[in-house]
């Protein structure tokens, strides 16, 4: 059974940091391209970042460039999203997703076939 599970969300003040983690089961992690997405209330889901199987290439949404860093540890089957300098507009439900490619900087959700349930990130002003 395939499972994608996120953790690490929470409440933080503006300017603070959080690190999200994501693990998968039932998939060969080091074959996967992984991505982070988020959805704020009343808004569409948007791609935040994606990383290929080796970590050699990564894409970031313009809104998070320079503040968020995606990384992975294939030995631990774990994906990370380090979020620094958080802003209230980063408040959203953050999803981890697994697929086999990420076709460009727009980080299309259609590239990803396996999704977690999400972890809430709330940034207070």
GROMACS .gro file of C-alpha atoms in nm, residues 33-36 48-62 64-65 68-73 79-82 102-107 112:
model
   38
   33UNK     CA    1   1.068   1.302  -0.812
   34UNK     CA    2   0.919   1.468  -0.506
   35UNK     CA    3   0.730   1.791  -0.463
   36UNK     CA    4   0.577   2.024  -0.209
   48UNK     CA    5   0.605   2.530  -0.395
   49UNK     CA    6   0.908   2.323  -0.494
   50UNK     CA    7   1.016   1.997  -0.653
   51UNK     CA    8   1.334   1.791  -0.658
   52UNK     CA    9   1.449   1.507  -0.880
   53UNK     CA   10   1.554   1.167  -0.754
   54UNK     CA   11   1.920   1.258  -0.700
   55UNK     CA   12   1.868   1.611  -0.574
   56UNK     CA   13   2.066   1.744  -0.869
   57UNK     CA   14   1.793   1.977  -0.985
   58UNK     CA   15   1.523   2.167  -0.802
   59UNK     CA   16   1.253   2.418  -0.888
   60UNK     CA   17   1.100   2.679  -0.660
   61UNK     CA   18   0.798   2.902  -0.689
   62UNK     CA   19   0.899   3.267  -0.715
   64UNK     CA   20   0.947   3.119  -0.187
   65UNK     CA   21   1.283   3.153  -0.367
   68UNK     CA   22   1.261   2.783   0.130
   69UNK     CA   23   1.499   2.495   0.058
   70UNK     CA   24   1.396   2.151  -0.061
   71UNK     CA   25   1.620   1.853   0.007
   72UNK     CA   26   1.605   1.477   0.037
   73UNK     CA   27   1.780   1.193   0.212
   79UNK     CA   28   1.195   1.463   0.181
   80UNK     CA   29   1.239   1.797   0.358
   81UNK     CA   30   1.127   2.154   0.314
   82UNK     CA   31   1.320   2.405   0.524
  102UNK     CA   32   0.857   1.761  -1.257
  103UNK     CA   33   0.815   1.921  -1.594
  104UNK     CA   34   0.913   2.275  -1.516
  105UNK     CA   35   0.928   2.578  -1.289
  106UNK     CA   36   0.548   2.593  -1.279
  107UNK     CA   37   0.560   2.267  -1.079
  112UNK     CA   38   0.248   1.384  -0.931
   0.00000   0.00000   0.00000
